[in-house]
Amino acid sequence: MIPVCRLADLPEGESVRLDTTPPVAVFHAEGELFAIDDTCSHQDASLSEGWLEGCLVECPLHAATFDLRTGRPTCLPARRPVRTHQVYVEDGVVLVRLAGDGLVVRAAPEEGSAA
């Protein structure tokens, strides 16, 4: 797992970028912590520099928005989702486990589909 920061140093409505490969953004939104790939799937832009509204982050380049819970884009121009990663807090420190670290990370099922 990758240490991010102390939970107290990531206030509600803020984000932090991890210089991993690929870069990851960690958001504190609606009382929860979320981690997604930091690079917009439409074009090279840092999502951690975007605008946060609820559980949606808007890309600062072309205004595509992504759902932090699933990584799915909610509007054009982005069409492909970004990966989501698991976030933990241990002893007041935020930790991220990258998808693919021997862990299966599943997105929430689509509405109307069988789980």
mmCIF file of N, CA and C in Angstrom:
data_model
loop_
_atom_site.group_PDB
_atom_site.id
_atom_site.type_symbol
_atom_site.label_atom_id
_atom_site.label_comp_id
_atom_site.label_asym_id
_atom_site.label_seq_id
_atom_site.Cartn_x
_atom_site.Cartn_y
_atom_site.Cartn_z
ATOM 1 N N MET A 1 0.841 -1.184 0.000
ATOM 2 C CA MET A 1 0.000 0.000 0.000
ATOM 3 C C MET A 1 0.884 1.245 0.000
ATOM 4 N N ILE A 2 0.352 2.290 -0.565
ATOM 5 C CA ILE A 2 1.107 3.533 -0.707
ATOM 6 C C ILE A 2 0.590 4.562 0.309
ATOM 7 N N PRO A 3 1.455 5.073 1.181
ATOM 8 C CA PRO A 3 1.020 6.134 2.086
ATOM 9 C C PRO A 3 0.803 7.429 1.309
ATOM 10 N N VAL A 4 -0.285 8.115 1.623
ATOM 11 C CA VAL A 4 -0.654 9.337 0.905
ATOM 12 C C VAL A 4 -0.359 10.571 1.754
ATOM 13 N N CYS A 5 -1.024 10.660 2.890
ATOM 14 C CA CYS A 5 -0.878 11.794 3.794
ATOM 15 C C CYS A 5 -1.640 11.472 5.069
ATOM 16 N N ARG A 6 -1.564 12.345 6.037
ATOM 17 C CA ARG A 6 -2.401 12.194 7.232
ATOM 18 C C ARG A 6 -3.817 12.608 6.849
ATOM 19 N N LEU A 7 -4.800 11.921 7.379
ATOM 20 C CA LEU A 7 -6.201 12.249 7.084
ATOM 21 C C LEU A 7 -6.491 13.704 7.439
ATOM 22 N N ALA A 8 -5.917 14.187 8.525
ATOM 23 C CA ALA A 8 -6.138 15.572 8.956
ATOM 24 C C ALA A 8 -5.604 16.583 7.939
ATOM 25 N N ASP A 9 -4.682 16.148 7.073
ATOM 26 C CA ASP A 9 -4.093 17.048 6.073
ATOM 27 C C ASP A 9 -4.831 17.024 4.737
ATOM 28 N N LEU A 10 -5.936 16.265 4.663
ATOM 29 C CA LEU A 10 -6.733 16.198 3.428
ATOM 30 C C LEU A 10 -8.175 16.571 3.772
ATOM 31 N N PRO A 11 -8.458 17.873 3.839
ATOM 32 C CA PRO A 11 -9.797 18.313 4.235
ATOM 33 C C PRO A 11 -10.871 17.946 3.202
ATOM 34 N N GLU A 12 -12.082 17.904 3.659
ATOM 35 C CA GLU A 12 -13.248 17.658 2.796
ATOM 36 C C GLU A 12 -13.207 18.621 1.613
ATOM 37 N N GLY A 13 -13.451 18.085 0.404
ATOM 38 C CA GLY A 13 -13.486 18.900 -0.802
ATOM 39 C C GLY A 13 -12.126 19.110 -1.451
ATOM 40 N N GLU A 14 -11.080 18.474 -0.918
ATOM 41 C CA GLU A 14 -9.727 18.643 -1.448
ATOM 42 C C GLU A 14 -9.219 17.329 -2.048
ATOM 43 N N SER A 15 -8.111 17.439 -2.762
ATOM 44 C CA SER A 15 -7.490 16.255 -3.371
ATOM 45 C C SER A 15 -5.979 16.364 -3.265
ATOM 46 N N VAL A 16 -5.330 15.226 -3.476
ATOM 47 C CA VAL A 16 -3.874 15.174 -3.502
ATOM 48 C C VAL A 16 -3.473 14.232 -4.627
ATOM 49 N N ARG A 17 -2.366 14.546 -5.294
ATOM 50 C CA ARG A 17 -1.877 13.740 -6.418
ATOM 51 C C ARG A 17 -0.674 12.930 -5.971
ATOM 52 N N LEU A 18 -0.694 11.649 -6.325
ATOM 53 C CA LEU A 18 0.444 10.778 -6.052
ATOM 54 C C LEU A 18 1.246 10.636 -7.332
ATOM 55 N N ASP A 19 2.548 10.803 -7.226
ATOM 56 C CA ASP A 19 3.416 10.668 -8.399
ATOM 57 C C ASP A 19 3.813 9.217 -8.596
ATOM 58 N N THR A 20 2.802 8.382 -8.825
ATOM 59 C CA THR A 20 3.004 6.977 -9.121
ATOM 60 C C THR A 20 2.955 6.815 -10.634
ATOM 61 N N THR A 21 3.117 5.594 -11.113
ATOM 62 C CA THR A 21 2.985 5.328 -12.546
ATOM 63 C C THR A 21 1.862 4.326 -12.734
ATOM 64 N N PRO A 22 0.713 4.727 -13.251
ATOM 65 C CA PRO A 22 0.335 6.098 -13.604
ATOM 66 C C PRO A 22 0.018 6.911 -12.348
ATOM 67 N N PRO A 23 -0.032 8.243 -12.475
ATOM 68 C CA PRO A 23 -0.376 9.085 -11.337
ATOM 69 C C PRO A 23 -1.778 8.768 -10.817
ATOM 70 N N VAL A 24 -1.975 8.934 -9.516
ATOM 71 C CA VAL A 24 -3.260 8.661 -8.863
ATOM 72 C C VAL A 24 -3.686 9.910 -8.115
ATOM 73 N N ALA A 25 -4.991 10.195 -8.132
ATOM 74 C CA ALA A 25 -5.551 11.307 -7.370
ATOM 75 C C ALA A 25 -6.401 10.742 -6.242
ATOM 76 N N VAL A 26 -6.236 11.301 -5.052
ATOM 77 C CA VAL A 26 -7.033 10.901 -3.888
ATOM 78 C C VAL A 26 -7.893 12.099 -3.505
ATOM 79 N N PHE A 27 -9.195 11.853 -3.384
ATOM 80 C CA PHE A 27 -10.165 12.907 -3.089
ATOM 81 C C PHE A 27 -10.856 12.635 -1.765
ATOM 82 N N HIS A 28 -11.180 13.702 -1.030
ATOM 83 C CA HIS A 28 -12.005 13.622 0.172
ATOM 84 C C HIS A 28 -13.320 14.315 -0.178
ATOM 85 N N ALA A 29 -14.340 13.505 -0.433
ATOM 86 C CA ALA A 29 -15.619 14.049 -0.907
ATOM 87 C C ALA A 29 -16.781 13.375 -0.188
ATOM 88 N N GLU A 30 -17.727 14.171 0.259
ATOM 89 C CA GLU A 30 -18.937 13.678 0.908
ATOM 90 C C GLU A 30 -18.623 12.703 2.050
ATOM 91 N N GLY A 31 -17.599 13.042 2.822
ATOM 92 C CA GLY A 31 -17.248 12.262 3.990
ATOM 93 C C GLY A 31 -16.523 10.954 3.699
ATOM 94 N N GLU A 32 -16.152 10.725 2.438
ATOM 95 C CA GLU A 32 -15.452 9.497 2.065
ATOM 96 C C GLU A 32 -14.173 9.837 1.315
ATOM 97 N N LEU A 33 -13.306 8.833 1.206
ATOM 98 C CA LEU A 33 -12.072 8.975 0.445
ATOM 99 C C LEU A 33 -12.162 8.123 -0.806
ATOM 100 N N PHE A 34 -11.709 8.681 -1.921
ATOM 101 C CA PHE A 34 -11.746 7.995 -3.213
ATOM 102 C C PHE A 34 -10.400 8.158 -3.886
ATOM 103 N N ALA A 35 -9.989 7.132 -4.647
ATOM 104 C CA ALA A 35 -8.752 7.225 -5.419
ATOM 105 C C ALA A 35 -9.033 6.757 -6.838
ATOM 106 N N ILE A 36 -8.593 7.550 -7.805
ATOM 107 C CA ILE A 36 -8.753 7.223 -9.224
ATOM 108 C C ILE A 36 -7.454 7.553 -9.949
ATOM 109 N N ASP A 37 -7.281 6.989 -11.140
ATOM 110 C CA ASP A 37 -6.156 7.418 -11.968
ATOM 111 C C ASP A 37 -6.294 8.918 -12.187
ATOM 112 N N ASP A 38 -5.191 9.639 -12.086
ATOM 113 C CA ASP A 38 -5.240 11.098 -12.130
ATOM 114 C C ASP A 38 -5.355 11.678 -13.530
ATOM 115 N N THR A 39 -5.062 10.896 -14.556
ATOM 116 C CA THR A 39 -5.052 11.434 -15.914
ATOM 117 C C THR A 39 -6.397 11.197 -16.591
ATOM 118 N N CYS A 40 -7.008 12.267 -17.084
ATOM 119 C CA CYS A 40 -8.283 12.188 -17.799
ATOM 120 C C CYS A 40 -8.149 11.224 -18.972
ATOM 121 N N SER A 41 -9.156 10.384 -19.179
ATOM 122 C CA SER A 41 -9.103 9.409 -20.275
ATOM 123 C C SER A 41 -9.342 10.047 -21.641
ATOM 124 N N HIS A 42 -9.769 11.306 -21.674
ATOM 125 C CA HIS A 42 -9.985 12.003 -22.939
ATOM 126 C C HIS A 42 -8.693 12.625 -23.457
ATOM 127 N N GLN A 43 -7.973 13.304 -22.565
ATOM 128 C CA GLN A 43 -6.736 13.966 -22.949
ATOM 129 C C GLN A 43 -5.885 14.150 -21.702
ATOM 130 N N ASP A 44 -4.593 14.378 -21.872
ATOM 131 C CA ASP A 44 -3.675 14.480 -20.735
ATOM 132 C C ASP A 44 -3.972 15.703 -19.879
ATOM 133 N N ALA A 45 -4.740 15.494 -18.831
ATOM 134 C CA ALA A 45 -5.009 16.561 -17.868
ATOM 135 C C ALA A 45 -5.113 15.915 -16.495
ATOM 136 N N SER A 46 -4.663 16.626 -15.478
ATOM 137 C CA SER A 46 -4.682 16.116 -14.113
ATOM 138 C C SER A 46 -6.050 16.329 -13.478
ATOM 139 N N LEU A 47 -6.719 15.223 -13.142
ATOM 140 C CA LEU A 47 -8.035 15.323 -12.509
ATOM 141 C C LEU A 47 -7.943 15.902 -11.100
ATOM 142 N N SER A 48 -6.796 15.732 -10.442
ATOM 143 C CA SER A 48 -6.640 16.305 -9.098
ATOM 144 C C SER A 48 -6.665 17.829 -9.135
ATOM 145 N N GLU A 49 -6.471 18.409 -10.320
ATOM 146 C CA GLU A 49 -6.543 19.865 -10.474
ATOM 147 C C GLU A 49 -7.925 20.315 -10.941
ATOM 148 N N GLY A 50 -8.856 19.361 -11.043
ATOM 149 C CA GLY A 50 -10.206 19.676 -11.500
ATOM 150 C C GLY A 50 -11.090 20.200 -10.386
ATOM 151 N N TRP A 51 -12.374 20.365 -10.708
ATOM 152 C CA TRP A 51 -13.352 20.894 -9.768
ATOM 153 C C TRP A 51 -14.178 19.756 -9.221
ATOM 154 N N LEU A 52 -14.319 19.737 -7.918
ATOM 155 C CA LEU A 52 -15.030 18.670 -7.222
ATOM 156 C C LEU A 52 -16.419 19.142 -6.839
ATOM 157 N N GLU A 53 -17.423 18.339 -7.201
ATOM 158 C CA GLU A 53 -18.799 18.630 -6.795
ATOM 159 C C GLU A 53 -19.438 17.316 -6.386
ATOM 160 N N GLY A 54 -19.635 17.152 -5.083
ATOM 161 C CA GLY A 54 -20.144 15.878 -4.584
ATOM 162 C C GLY A 54 -19.129 14.794 -4.892
ATOM 163 N N CYS A 55 -19.590 13.732 -5.523
ATOM 164 C CA CYS A 55 -18.702 12.621 -5.900
ATOM 165 C C CYS A 55 -18.291 12.691 -7.361
ATOM 166 N N LEU A 56 -18.365 13.871 -7.960
ATOM 167 C CA LEU A 56 -17.952 14.061 -9.350
ATOM 168 C C LEU A 56 -16.769 15.016 -9.402
ATOM 169 N N VAL A 57 -15.810 14.691 -10.279
ATOM 170 C CA VAL A 57 -14.701 15.608 -10.521
ATOM 171 C C VAL A 57 -14.745 16.004 -11.990
ATOM 172 N N GLU A 58 -14.598 17.308 -12.234
ATOM 173 C CA GLU A 58 -14.612 17.840 -13.597
ATOM 174 C C GLU A 58 -13.186 18.095 -14.060
ATOM 175 N N CYS A 59 -12.853 17.546 -15.208
ATOM 176 C CA CYS A 59 -11.528 17.741 -15.790
ATOM 177 C C CYS A 59 -11.321 19.222 -16.087
ATOM 178 N N PRO A 60 -10.160 19.773 -15.719
ATOM 179 C CA PRO A 60 -9.937 21.201 -15.953
ATOM 180 C C PRO A 60 -9.695 21.562 -17.414
ATOM 181 N N LEU A 61 -9.503 20.566 -18.282
ATOM 182 C CA LEU A 61 -9.177 20.866 -19.674
ATOM 183 C C LEU A 61 -10.413 21.016 -20.556
ATOM 184 N N HIS A 62 -11.279 19.999 -20.586
ATOM 185 C CA HIS A 62 -12.445 20.047 -21.473
ATOM 186 C C HIS A 62 -13.766 19.765 -20.760
ATOM 187 N N ALA A 63 -13.778 19.803 -19.437
ATOM 188 C CA ALA A 63 -14.992 19.708 -18.619
ATOM 189 C C ALA A 63 -15.665 18.339 -18.623
ATOM 190 N N ALA A 64 -14.951 17.286 -18.996
ATOM 191 C CA ALA A 64 -15.508 15.941 -18.805
ATOM 192 C C ALA A 64 -15.599 15.699 -17.303
ATOM 193 N N THR A 65 -16.628 14.996 -16.857
ATOM 194 C CA THR A 65 -16.746 14.693 -15.439
ATOM 195 C C THR A 65 -16.689 13.185 -15.222
ATOM 196 N N PHE A 66 -16.121 12.798 -14.081
ATOM 197 C CA PHE A 66 -15.976 11.398 -13.715
ATOM 198 C C PHE A 66 -16.577 11.172 -12.336
ATOM 199 N N ASP A 67 -17.248 10.030 -12.184
ATOM 200 C CA ASP A 67 -17.791 9.637 -10.894
ATOM 201 C C ASP A 67 -16.659 9.009 -10.090
ATOM 202 N N LEU A 68 -16.350 9.570 -8.941
ATOM 203 C CA LEU A 68 -15.252 9.071 -8.117
ATOM 204 C C LEU A 68 -15.515 7.656 -7.607
ATOM 205 N N ARG A 69 -16.787 7.277 -7.487
ATOM 206 C CA ARG A 69 -17.128 5.952 -6.951
ATOM 207 C C ARG A 69 -16.865 4.840 -7.950
ATOM 208 N N THR A 70 -16.988 5.137 -9.243
ATOM 209 C CA THR A 70 -16.878 4.091 -10.271
ATOM 210 C C THR A 70 -15.783 4.353 -11.294
ATOM 211 N N GLY A 71 -15.340 5.600 -11.402
ATOM 212 C CA GLY A 71 -14.380 5.983 -12.430
ATOM 213 C C GLY A 71 -15.013 6.253 -13.778
ATOM 214 N N ARG A 72 -16.308 6.052 -13.883
ATOM 215 C CA ARG A 72 -16.997 6.229 -15.170
ATOM 216 C C ARG A 72 -17.203 7.707 -15.496
ATOM 217 N N PRO A 73 -17.036 8.059 -16.776
ATOM 218 C CA PRO A 73 -17.342 9.433 -17.181
ATOM 219 C C PRO A 73 -18.860 9.625 -17.176
ATOM 220 N N THR A 74 -19.280 10.828 -16.846
ATOM 221 C CA THR A 74 -20.716 11.110 -16.818
ATOM 222 C C THR A 74 -21.151 12.008 -17.965
ATOM 223 N N CYS A 75 -20.190 12.490 -18.745
ATOM 224 C CA CYS A 75 -20.525 13.306 -19.908
ATOM 225 C C CYS A 75 -19.332 13.330 -20.865
ATOM 226 N N LEU A 76 -19.604 13.761 -22.078
ATOM 227 C CA LEU A 76 -18.549 13.912 -23.077
ATOM 228 C C LEU A 76 -17.686 15.113 -22.723
ATOM 229 N N PRO A 77 -16.454 15.183 -23.183
ATOM 230 C CA PRO A 77 -15.900 14.393 -24.264
ATOM 231 C C PRO A 77 -15.280 13.059 -23.834
ATOM 232 N N ALA A 78 -15.146 12.789 -22.537
ATOM 233 C CA ALA A 78 -14.560 11.507 -22.113
ATOM 234 C C ALA A 78 -15.554 10.378 -22.357
ATOM 235 N N ARG A 79 -15.043 9.254 -22.841
ATOM 236 C CA ARG A 79 -15.882 8.082 -23.094
ATOM 237 C C ARG A 79 -15.408 6.862 -22.325
ATOM 238 N N ARG A 80 -14.127 6.845 -21.953
ATOM 239 C CA ARG A 80 -13.562 5.700 -21.237
ATOM 240 C C ARG A 80 -13.419 6.026 -19.754
ATOM 241 N N PRO A 81 -13.677 5.046 -18.901
ATOM 242 C CA PRO A 81 -13.510 5.279 -17.465
ATOM 243 C C PRO A 81 -12.040 5.337 -17.081
ATOM 244 N N VAL A 82 -11.785 5.864 -15.897
ATOM 245 C CA VAL A 82 -10.461 5.797 -15.283
ATOM 246 C C VAL A 82 -10.530 4.719 -14.197
ATOM 247 N N ARG A 83 -9.376 4.123 -13.879
ATOM 248 C CA ARG A 83 -9.366 3.079 -12.850
ATOM 249 C C ARG A 83 -9.630 3.678 -11.476
ATOM 250 N N THR A 84 -10.286 2.901 -10.640
ATOM 251 C CA THR A 84 -10.465 3.257 -9.235
ATOM 252 C C THR A 84 -9.527 2.393 -8.407
ATOM 253 N N HIS A 85 -9.169 2.899 -7.235
ATOM 254 C CA HIS A 85 -8.252 2.203 -6.340
ATOM 255 C C HIS A 85 -8.837 2.202 -4.939
ATOM 256 N N GLN A 86 -8.460 1.233 -4.136
ATOM 257 C CA GLN A 86 -8.966 1.151 -2.775
ATOM 258 C C GLN A 86 -8.204 2.100 -1.866
ATOM 259 N N VAL A 87 -8.950 2.707 -0.934
ATOM 260 C CA VAL A 87 -8.373 3.654 0.021
ATOM 261 C C VAL A 87 -8.659 3.150 1.431
ATOM 262 N N TYR A 88 -7.667 3.225 2.275
ATOM 263 C CA TYR A 88 -7.776 2.819 3.670
ATOM 264 C C TYR A 88 -7.239 3.942 4.548
ATOM 265 N N VAL A 89 -7.670 3.938 5.807
ATOM 266 C CA VAL A 89 -7.077 4.826 6.807
ATOM 267 C C VAL A 89 -6.622 3.947 7.962
ATOM 268 N N GLU A 90 -5.343 4.016 8.283
ATOM 269 C CA GLU A 90 -4.770 3.276 9.402
ATOM 270 C C GLU A 90 -3.983 4.239 10.273
ATOM 271 N N ASP A 91 -4.346 4.300 11.542
ATOM 272 C CA ASP A 91 -3.661 5.179 12.493
ATOM 273 C C ASP A 91 -3.605 6.619 11.999
ATOM 274 N N GLY A 92 -4.693 7.074 11.363
ATOM 275 C CA GLY A 92 -4.778 8.457 10.901
ATOM 276 C C GLY A 92 -4.045 8.753 9.609
ATOM 277 N N VAL A 93 -3.503 7.709 8.952
ATOM 278 C CA VAL A 93 -2.777 7.897 7.696
ATOM 279 C C VAL A 93 -3.601 7.302 6.553
ATOM 280 N N VAL A 94 -3.750 8.066 5.473
ATOM 281 C CA VAL A 94 -4.465 7.608 4.279
ATOM 282 C C VAL A 94 -3.519 6.743 3.458
ATOM 283 N N LEU A 95 -4.001 5.566 3.049
ATOM 284 C CA LEU A 95 -3.211 4.619 2.255
ATOM 285 C C LEU A 95 -4.004 4.229 1.020
ATOM 286 N N VAL A 96 -3.312 3.990 -0.082
ATOM 287 C CA VAL A 96 -3.960 3.563 -1.326
ATOM 288 C C VAL A 96 -3.363 2.236 -1.762
ATOM 289 N N ARG A 97 -4.224 1.315 -2.148
ATOM 290 C CA ARG A 97 -3.790 0.073 -2.796
ATOM 291 C C ARG A 97 -4.200 0.187 -4.258
ATOM 292 N N LEU A 98 -3.211 0.191 -5.128
ATOM 293 C CA LEU A 98 -3.475 0.341 -6.556
ATOM 294 C C LEU A 98 -4.181 -0.884 -7.107
ATOM 295 N N ALA A 99 -5.116 -0.660 -8.003
ATOM 296 C CA ALA A 99 -5.787 -1.755 -8.699
ATOM 297 C C ALA A 99 -4.716 -2.553 -9.426
ATOM 298 N N GLY A 100 -4.820 -3.864 -9.351
ATOM 299 C CA GLY A 100 -3.831 -4.701 -10.008
ATOM 300 C C GLY A 100 -2.744 -5.187 -9.070
ATOM 301 N N ASP A 101 -2.751 -4.738 -7.813
ATOM 302 C CA ASP A 101 -1.779 -5.210 -6.825
ATOM 303 C C ASP A 101 -2.271 -6.513 -6.193
ATOM 304 N N GLY A 102 -2.577 -7.521 -7.041
ATOM 305 C CA GLY A 102 -3.075 -8.784 -6.525
ATOM 306 C C GLY A 102 -4.481 -8.673 -5.981
ATOM 307 N N LEU A 103 -5.199 -7.658 -6.402
ATOM 308 C CA LEU A 103 -6.506 -7.366 -5.864
ATOM 309 C C LEU A 103 -7.483 -7.164 -7.015
ATOM 310 N N VAL A 104 -8.672 -7.707 -6.893
ATOM 311 C CA VAL A 104 -9.686 -7.493 -7.919
ATOM 312 C C VAL A 104 -10.569 -6.343 -7.451
ATOM 313 N N VAL A 105 -10.593 -5.272 -8.222
ATOM 314 C CA VAL A 105 -11.420 -4.113 -7.895
ATOM 315 C C VAL A 105 -12.556 -4.075 -8.888
ATOM 316 N N ARG A 106 -13.764 -4.166 -8.381
ATOM 317 C CA ARG A 106 -14.938 -4.177 -9.264
ATOM 318 C C ARG A 106 -15.687 -2.863 -9.140
ATOM 319 N N ALA A 107 -16.136 -2.360 -10.272
ATOM 320 C CA ALA A 107 -16.972 -1.158 -10.278
ATOM 321 C C ALA A 107 -18.390 -1.578 -9.924
ATOM 322 N N ALA A 108 -19.179 -0.638 -9.464
ATOM 323 C CA ALA A 108 -20.573 -0.901 -9.152
ATOM 324 C C ALA A 108 -21.303 -1.331 -10.417
ATOM 325 N N PRO A 109 -22.284 -2.257 -10.316
ATOM 326 C CA PRO A 109 -23.000 -2.685 -11.512
ATOM 327 C C PRO A 109 -23.818 -1.536 -12.102
ATOM 328 N N GLU A 110 -24.008 -1.606 -13.421
ATOM 329 C CA GLU A 110 -24.843 -0.624 -14.112
ATOM 330 C C GLU A 110 -26.269 -0.738 -13.600
ATOM 331 N N GLU A 111 -26.990 0.378 -13.580
ATOM 332 C CA GLU A 111 -28.398 0.335 -13.191
ATOM 333 C C GLU A 111 -29.158 -0.572 -14.134
ATOM 334 N N GLY A 112 -30.002 -1.412 -13.565
ATOM 335 C CA GLY A 112 -30.839 -2.293 -14.387
ATOM 336 C C GLY A 112 -30.155 -3.568 -14.811
ATOM 337 N N SER A 113 -28.872 -3.757 -14.434
ATOM 338 C CA SER A 113 -28.181 -4.992 -14.809
ATOM 339 C C SER A 113 -28.157 -5.944 -13.633
ATOM 340 N N ALA A 114 -28.030 -7.209 -13.927
ATOM 341 C CA ALA A 114 -27.950 -8.205 -12.857
ATOM 342 C C ALA A 114 -26.543 -8.190 -12.300
ATOM 343 N N ALA A 115 -26.446 -8.266 -10.994
ATOM 344 C CA ALA A 115 -25.116 -8.242 -10.346
ATOM 345 C C ALA A 115 -24.469 -9.609 -10.349
#
